[in-house]
mmCIF file of C-alpha atoms in Angstrom:
data_model
loop_
_atom_site.group_PDB
_atom_site.id
_atom_site.type_symbol
_atom_site.label_atom_id
_atom_site.label_comp_id
_atom_site.label_asym_id
_atom_site.label_seq_id
_atom_site.Cartn_x
_atom_site.Cartn_y
_atom_site.Cartn_z
ATOM 1 C CA MET A 21 0.000 0.000 0.000
ATOM 2 C CA ALA A 22 2.870 2.355 0.763
ATOM 3 C CA THR A 23 4.171 1.903 -2.781
ATOM 4 C CA VAL A 24 0.779 2.717 -4.274
ATOM 5 C CA GLY A 25 0.408 5.776 -2.049
ATOM 6 C CA LYS A 26 3.859 6.975 -2.986
ATOM 7 C CA GLY A 27 3.029 6.543 -6.669
ATOM 8 C CA LEU A 28 -0.170 8.567 -6.302
ATOM 9 C CA MET A 29 1.685 11.284 -4.436
ATOM 10 C CA HIS A 30 4.283 11.552 -7.207
ATOM 11 C CA LYS A 31 1.516 11.706 -9.824
ATOM 12 C CA THR A 32 -0.298 14.496 -7.973
ATOM 13 C CA MET A 33 2.928 16.449 -7.522
ATOM 14 C CA ALA A 34 3.842 15.938 -11.172
ATOM 15 C CA GLU A 35 0.449 17.282 -12.261
ATOM 16 C CA ALA A 36 0.861 20.318 -9.996
ATOM 17 C CA ALA A 37 4.373 20.942 -11.325
ATOM 18 C CA ALA A 38 3.229 20.552 -14.946
ATOM 19 C CA SER A 39 0.430 23.054 -14.361
ATOM 20 C CA ALA A 40 2.783 25.599 -12.769
ATOM 21 C CA ILE A 41 5.456 25.230 -15.456
ATOM 22 C CA ARG A 42 2.852 25.426 -18.238
ATOM 23 C CA GLU A 43 1.441 28.629 -16.756
ATOM 24 C CA ARG A 44 4.914 30.181 -16.592
ATOM 25 C CA ILE A 45 5.672 29.224 -20.200
ATOM 26 C CA LEU A 46 2.409 30.536 -21.609
ATOM 27 C CA GLY A 47 2.681 33.615 -19.425
ATOM 28 C CA GLY A 48 6.175 34.344 -20.718
ATOM 29 C CA ALA A 49 8.029 33.870 -17.414
ATOM 30 C CA TYR A 50 9.905 31.004 -19.064
ATOM 31 C CA PRO A 51 10.593 32.468 -22.527
ATOM 32 C CA PRO A 52 11.128 30.511 -25.771
ATOM 33 C CA GLY A 53 14.532 28.871 -25.910
ATOM 34 C CA MET A 54 14.982 28.855 -22.128
ATOM 35 C CA ARG A 55 16.548 25.719 -20.682
ATOM 36 C CA LEU A 56 14.625 24.280 -17.727
ATOM 37 C CA ARG A 57 16.890 22.436 -15.309
ATOM 38 C CA GLN A 58 15.296 19.711 -13.216
ATOM 39 C CA ASP A 59 17.311 20.488 -10.088
ATOM 40 C CA ALA A 60 16.473 24.201 -10.237
ATOM 41 C CA LEU A 61 12.769 23.479 -10.761
ATOM 42 C CA ALA A 62 12.770 20.942 -7.923
ATOM 43 C CA GLU A 63 14.241 23.577 -5.598
ATOM 44 C CA GLU A 64 11.794 26.244 -6.828
ATOM 45 C CA PHE A 65 8.736 24.038 -6.272
ATOM 46 C CA GLY A 66 10.015 22.338 -3.138
ATOM 47 C CA MET A 67 9.812 18.765 -4.440
ATOM 48 C CA SER A 68 12.082 15.992 -5.621
ATOM 49 C CA ARG A 69 13.328 15.655 -9.201
ATOM 50 C CA ILE A 70 11.088 12.627 -9.900
ATOM 51 C CA PRO A 71 7.763 14.513 -10.225
ATOM 52 C CA ILE A 72 9.591 17.342 -12.006
ATOM 53 C CA ARG A 73 10.911 14.894 -14.602
ATOM 54 C CA GLU A 74 7.411 13.448 -15.050
ATOM 55 C CA ALA A 75 5.992 16.981 -15.432
ATOM 56 C CA LEU A 76 8.539 17.860 -18.118
ATOM 57 C CA LEU A 77 7.655 14.715 -20.063
ATOM 58 C CA VAL A 78 3.960 15.664 -19.913
ATOM 59 C CA LEU A 79 4.760 19.123 -21.276
ATOM 60 C CA GLU A 80 6.918 17.628 -24.005
ATOM 61 C CA ARG A 81 3.938 15.540 -25.139
ATOM 62 C CA GLU A 82 1.870 18.738 -25.177
ATOM 63 C CA GLY A 83 4.424 20.294 -27.510
ATOM 64 C CA ILE A 84 5.518 23.274 -25.419
ATOM 65 C CA LEU A 85 8.836 21.730 -24.384
ATOM 66 C CA THR A 86 11.367 19.687 -26.274
ATOM 67 C CA MET A 87 13.827 17.319 -24.619
ATOM 68 C CA MET A 88 17.244 17.851 -26.207
ATOM 69 C CA PRO A 89 20.378 15.702 -25.724
ATOM 70 C CA HIS A 90 22.818 17.261 -23.261
ATOM 71 C CA ARG A 91 20.531 20.277 -22.759
ATOM 72 C CA GLY A 92 17.480 18.788 -21.101
ATOM 73 C CA ALA A 93 14.114 20.529 -21.449
ATOM 74 C CA VAL A 94 13.959 23.623 -23.651
ATOM 75 C CA VAL A 95 10.922 25.884 -24.100
ATOM 76 C CA VAL A 96 9.641 25.662 -27.665
ATOM 77 C CA GLU A 97 9.366 28.784 -29.791
ATOM 78 C CA LEU A 98 5.760 29.549 -30.740
ATOM 79 C CA SER A 99 5.583 32.347 -33.281
ATOM 80 C CA VAL A 100 2.728 34.331 -34.772
ATOM 81 C CA ASP A 101 4.128 33.840 -38.274
ATOM 82 C CA GLU A 102 4.258 30.056 -37.879
ATOM 83 C CA ILE A 103 0.702 29.853 -36.578
ATOM 84 C CA GLU A 104 -0.618 32.126 -39.316
ATOM 85 C CA GLU A 105 1.113 30.148 -42.062
ATOM 86 C CA LEU A 106 0.105 26.697 -40.826
ATOM 87 C CA PHE A 107 -3.523 27.478 -40.137
ATOM 88 C CA ASN A 108 -4.079 29.671 -43.190
ATOM 89 C CA MET A 109 -2.812 26.821 -45.371
ATOM 90 C CA ARG A 110 -5.294 24.517 -43.649
ATOM 91 C CA LEU A 111 -8.072 27.069 -44.201
ATOM 92 C CA LEU A 112 -7.331 27.078 -47.924
ATOM 93 C CA LEU A 113 -6.889 23.348 -48.452
ATOM 94 C CA GLU A 114 -9.235 21.518 -46.092
ATOM 95 C CA PRO A 115 -12.580 22.975 -47.270
ATOM 96 C CA PHE A 116 -11.478 22.214 -50.845
ATOM 97 C CA LEU A 117 -10.789 18.573 -49.989
ATOM 98 C CA PHE A 118 -13.971 18.353 -47.938
ATOM 99 C CA LEU A 119 -16.217 19.505 -50.776
ATOM 100 C CA ARG A 120 -14.590 17.092 -53.241
ATOM 101 C CA SER A 121 -14.699 14.115 -50.879
ATOM 102 C CA ALA A 122 -17.638 14.361 -48.460
ATOM 103 C CA PRO A 123 -20.364 13.625 -51.060
ATOM 104 C CA LYS A 124 -18.568 10.319 -51.773
ATOM 105 C CA LEU A 125 -18.426 9.057 -48.169
ATOM 106 C CA THR A 126 -19.593 5.449 -47.870
ATOM 107 C CA ALA A 127 -21.523 3.615 -45.170
ATOM 108 C CA ASP A 128 -18.217 2.173 -43.966
ATOM 109 C CA ASP A 129 -16.755 5.682 -43.790
ATOM 110 C CA PHE A 130 -19.667 6.909 -41.673
ATOM 111 C CA GLN A 131 -19.294 3.919 -39.341
ATOM 112 C CA HIS A 132 -15.573 4.637 -38.991
ATOM 113 C CA LEU A 133 -16.206 8.339 -38.329
ATOM 114 C CA ALA A 134 -18.835 7.522 -35.676
ATOM 115 C CA GLU A 135 -16.427 5.160 -33.896
ATOM 116 C CA ASN A 136 -13.667 7.756 -34.134
ATOM 117 C CA LEU A 137 -15.972 10.349 -32.578
ATOM 118 C CA GLU A 138 -16.710 8.058 -29.628
ATOM 119 C CA ARG A 139 -12.996 7.590 -28.948
ATOM 120 C CA TYR A 140 -12.291 11.289 -29.506
ATOM 121 C CA THR A 141 -14.999 12.256 -27.005
ATOM 122 C CA ALA A 142 -13.618 9.828 -24.421
ATOM 123 C CA ALA A 143 -10.084 11.146 -24.943
ATOM 124 C CA MET A 144 -11.260 14.720 -24.420
ATOM 125 C CA GLU A 145 -13.140 13.812 -21.250
ATOM 126 C CA ALA A 146 -10.085 11.972 -19.904
ATOM 127 C CA VAL A 147 -7.696 14.740 -21.052
ATOM 128 C CA ASP A 148 -5.798 12.002 -22.898
ATOM 129 C CA VAL A 149 -3.373 14.328 -24.684
ATOM 130 C CA ASP A 150 -1.500 11.537 -26.443
ATOM 131 C CA SER A 151 -4.648 10.389 -28.279
ATOM 132 C CA TRP A 152 -6.008 13.758 -29.421
ATOM 133 C CA ASN A 153 -3.922 14.315 -32.517
ATOM 134 C CA ASP A 154 -4.107 10.768 -33.871
ATOM 135 C CA LEU A 155 -7.897 10.720 -33.559
ATOM 136 C CA ASN A 156 -8.268 14.241 -34.933
ATOM 137 C CA THR A 157 -6.032 13.472 -37.916
ATOM 138 C CA ASP A 158 -7.915 10.252 -38.606
ATOM 139 C CA PHE A 159 -11.249 12.122 -38.531
ATOM 140 C CA HIS A 160 -10.091 14.801 -40.973
ATOM 141 C CA VAL A 161 -8.286 12.435 -43.333
ATOM 142 C CA THR A 162 -11.298 10.096 -43.480
ATOM 143 C CA LEU A 163 -13.464 13.046 -44.524
ATOM 144 C CA TYR A 164 -10.995 13.949 -47.296
ATOM 145 C CA ARG A 165 -9.969 10.503 -48.524
ATOM 146 C CA HIS A 166 -12.227 10.485 -51.630
ATOM 147 C CA ALA A 167 -11.064 13.869 -52.952
ATOM 148 C CA ARG A 168 -8.806 12.271 -55.596
ATOM 149 C CA SER A 169 -6.143 14.839 -54.710
ATOM 150 C CA PRO A 170 -3.334 12.753 -53.191
ATOM 151 C CA ARG A 171 -0.719 15.529 -53.162
ATOM 152 C CA ILE A 172 -3.015 17.999 -51.445
ATOM 153 C CA LEU A 173 -4.131 15.328 -48.983
ATOM 154 C CA ALA A 174 -0.482 14.512 -48.179
ATOM 155 C CA THR A 175 0.163 18.216 -47.614
ATOM 156 C CA VAL A 176 -2.805 18.456 -45.247
ATOM 157 C CA GLN A 177 -1.625 15.390 -43.322
ATOM 158 C CA ASN A 178 1.750 17.084 -42.852
ATOM 159 C CA LEU A 179 0.037 20.282 -41.733
ATOM 160 C CA LEU A 180 -2.051 18.367 -39.197
ATOM 161 C CA ALA A 181 1.131 16.817 -37.811
ATOM 162 C CA GLU A 182 2.825 20.217 -37.573
ATOM 163 C CA CYS A 183 -0.248 21.723 -35.905
ATOM 164 C CA ASP A 184 -0.294 18.978 -33.263
ATOM 165 C CA ARG A 185 1.711 20.828 -30.626
ATOM 166 C CA HIS A 186 -0.281 24.025 -31.197
ATOM 167 C CA THR A 187 -3.592 22.193 -30.865
ATOM 168 C CA ARG A 188 -2.400 20.453 -27.704
ATOM 169 C CA ILE A 189 -1.612 23.815 -26.139
ATOM 170 C CA GLN A 190 -5.069 25.128 -27.058
ATOM 171 C CA LEU A 191 -6.988 22.101 -25.780
ATOM 172 C CA THR A 192 -4.871 21.629 -22.659
ATOM 173 C CA ASN A 193 -5.257 25.218 -21.510
ATOM 174 C CA ILE A 194 -8.822 26.025 -22.560
ATOM 175 C CA THR A 195 -11.252 23.446 -21.183
ATOM 176 C CA PRO A 196 -14.342 24.776 -23.033
ATOM 177 C CA ASP A 197 -12.479 24.305 -26.320
ATOM 178 C CA ARG A 198 -12.309 20.559 -25.690
ATOM 179 C CA ASN A 199 -16.116 20.461 -25.564
ATOM 180 C CA ARG A 200 -16.278 22.767 -28.583
ATOM 181 C CA ALA A 201 -13.990 20.499 -30.633
ATOM 182 C CA VAL A 202 -16.154 17.463 -29.890
ATOM 183 C CA GLU A 203 -19.374 19.304 -30.721
ATOM 184 C CA GLU A 204 -17.947 20.629 -33.978
ATOM 185 C CA HIS A 205 -16.830 17.157 -35.040
ATOM 186 C CA LYS A 206 -20.335 15.891 -34.245
ATOM 187 C CA SER A 207 -21.918 18.705 -36.251
ATOM 188 C CA ILE A 208 -19.634 18.183 -39.247
ATOM 189 C CA LEU A 209 -20.473 14.474 -39.276
ATOM 190 C CA LYS A 210 -24.209 15.258 -38.979
ATOM 191 C CA LEU A 211 -24.033 17.709 -41.885
ATOM 192 C CA CYS A 212 -22.322 15.065 -44.007
ATOM 193 C CA ARG A 213 -25.029 12.525 -43.200
ATOM 194 C CA GLU A 214 -27.666 15.071 -44.207
ATOM 195 C CA GLY A 215 -25.880 15.939 -47.457
ATOM 196 C CA ARG A 216 -25.396 19.575 -46.396
ATOM 197 C CA PHE A 217 -21.858 19.792 -47.694
ATOM 198 C CA GLU A 218 -21.563 23.568 -48.170
ATOM 199 C CA GLN A 219 -22.564 24.055 -44.524
ATOM 200 C CA GLY A 220 -20.089 21.350 -43.553
ATOM 201 C CA ALA A 221 -17.280 23.115 -45.404
ATOM 202 C CA ALA A 222 -18.190 26.417 -43.728
ATOM 203 C CA LEU A 223 -18.124 24.782 -40.294
ATOM 204 C CA MET A 224 -14.775 23.167 -41.137
ATOM 205 C CA ARG A 225 -13.366 26.633 -41.890
ATOM 206 C CA GLU A 226 -14.748 27.957 -38.601
ATOM 207 C CA HIS A 227 -13.391 24.887 -36.763
ATOM 208 C CA VAL A 228 -9.842 25.459 -38.043
ATOM 209 C CA ASP A 229 -9.906 29.251 -37.769
ATOM 210 C CA HIS A 230 -11.025 29.147 -34.136
ATOM 211 C CA ILE A 231 -7.811 27.330 -33.218
ATOM 212 C CA ARG A 232 -5.765 29.954 -35.072
ATOM 213 C CA LEU A 233 -7.446 32.825 -33.249
ATOM 214 C CA VAL A 234 -7.150 31.186 -29.825
ATOM 215 C CA LEU A 235 -3.443 30.505 -30.294
ATOM 216 C CA LEU A 236 -2.803 34.068 -31.423
ATOM 217 C CA ASP A 237 -4.584 35.334 -28.297
ATOM 218 C CA LEU A 238 -2.415 33.082 -26.119
ATOM 219 C CA LEU A 239 0.728 34.475 -27.740
ATOM 220 C CA LYS A 240 -0.488 38.047 -27.296
ATOM 221 C CA ASP A 241 -1.081 37.380 -23.591
ATOM 222 C CA ARG A 242 2.374 35.814 -23.301
ATOM 223 C CA ASP A 243 4.063 38.754 -25.013
ATOM 224 C CA ALA A 244 2.101 41.312 -22.983
ATOM 225 C CA GLY A 245 3.150 39.566 -19.782
ATOM 226 C CA ALA A 246 6.786 39.595 -20.870
ATOM 227 C CA GLU A 247 6.617 43.333 -21.658
ATOM 228 C CA THR A 248 5.063 44.076 -18.271
ATOM 229 C CA ARG A 249 7.805 42.200 -16.437
ATOM 230 C CA ALA A 250 10.493 43.951 -18.476
ATOM 231 C CA ALA A 251 9.071 47.334 -17.539
ATOM 232 C CA GLU A 252 9.015 46.587 -13.799
#
């Protein structure tokens, strides 16, 4: 029992440390490129290095840290230009693929999308960060698979992979957006079933653009916080 209790204690401490470090990163206290040393963080938070190491691994999976050989954890650079480019490309390409493909979805496709949505909903409720991107990518790619545009589809798959860390930051930090993502996936699937493809494409644009706007707001808050601290 002592071992189990110790394990739960480490997990709780790791979650608390991850939350505190995440807040400092997004708030600009730990700026992009900063190296986060486990021993310094352990001293700052008054805990051992074990939960700190677990917290850093959680944040790496979220995409806001990267673990580099001989350097440890480094805060990832999130730039306005990168977000604008990635998400504007998605806004151009995904509605195009959707309109070419969605009218050709089969009964098997709809069954697959329904099962995906069940798993996606469960992952959101459990805050299962590691599952979000795979399920999201599968949902989008299934919608676009009949577009007969393999190069564009490959480009979109690459964009979805590159957007993973940005989407993780959005969904991890803004709880209502997790519910919103699920509801929008449900609505897009419903519109496809009803043959309302223009409305589905419009909702897809809104779905993607919302992430872009949220991420830009997060960066603005981070930069404003950094400017305030510099002026003090």
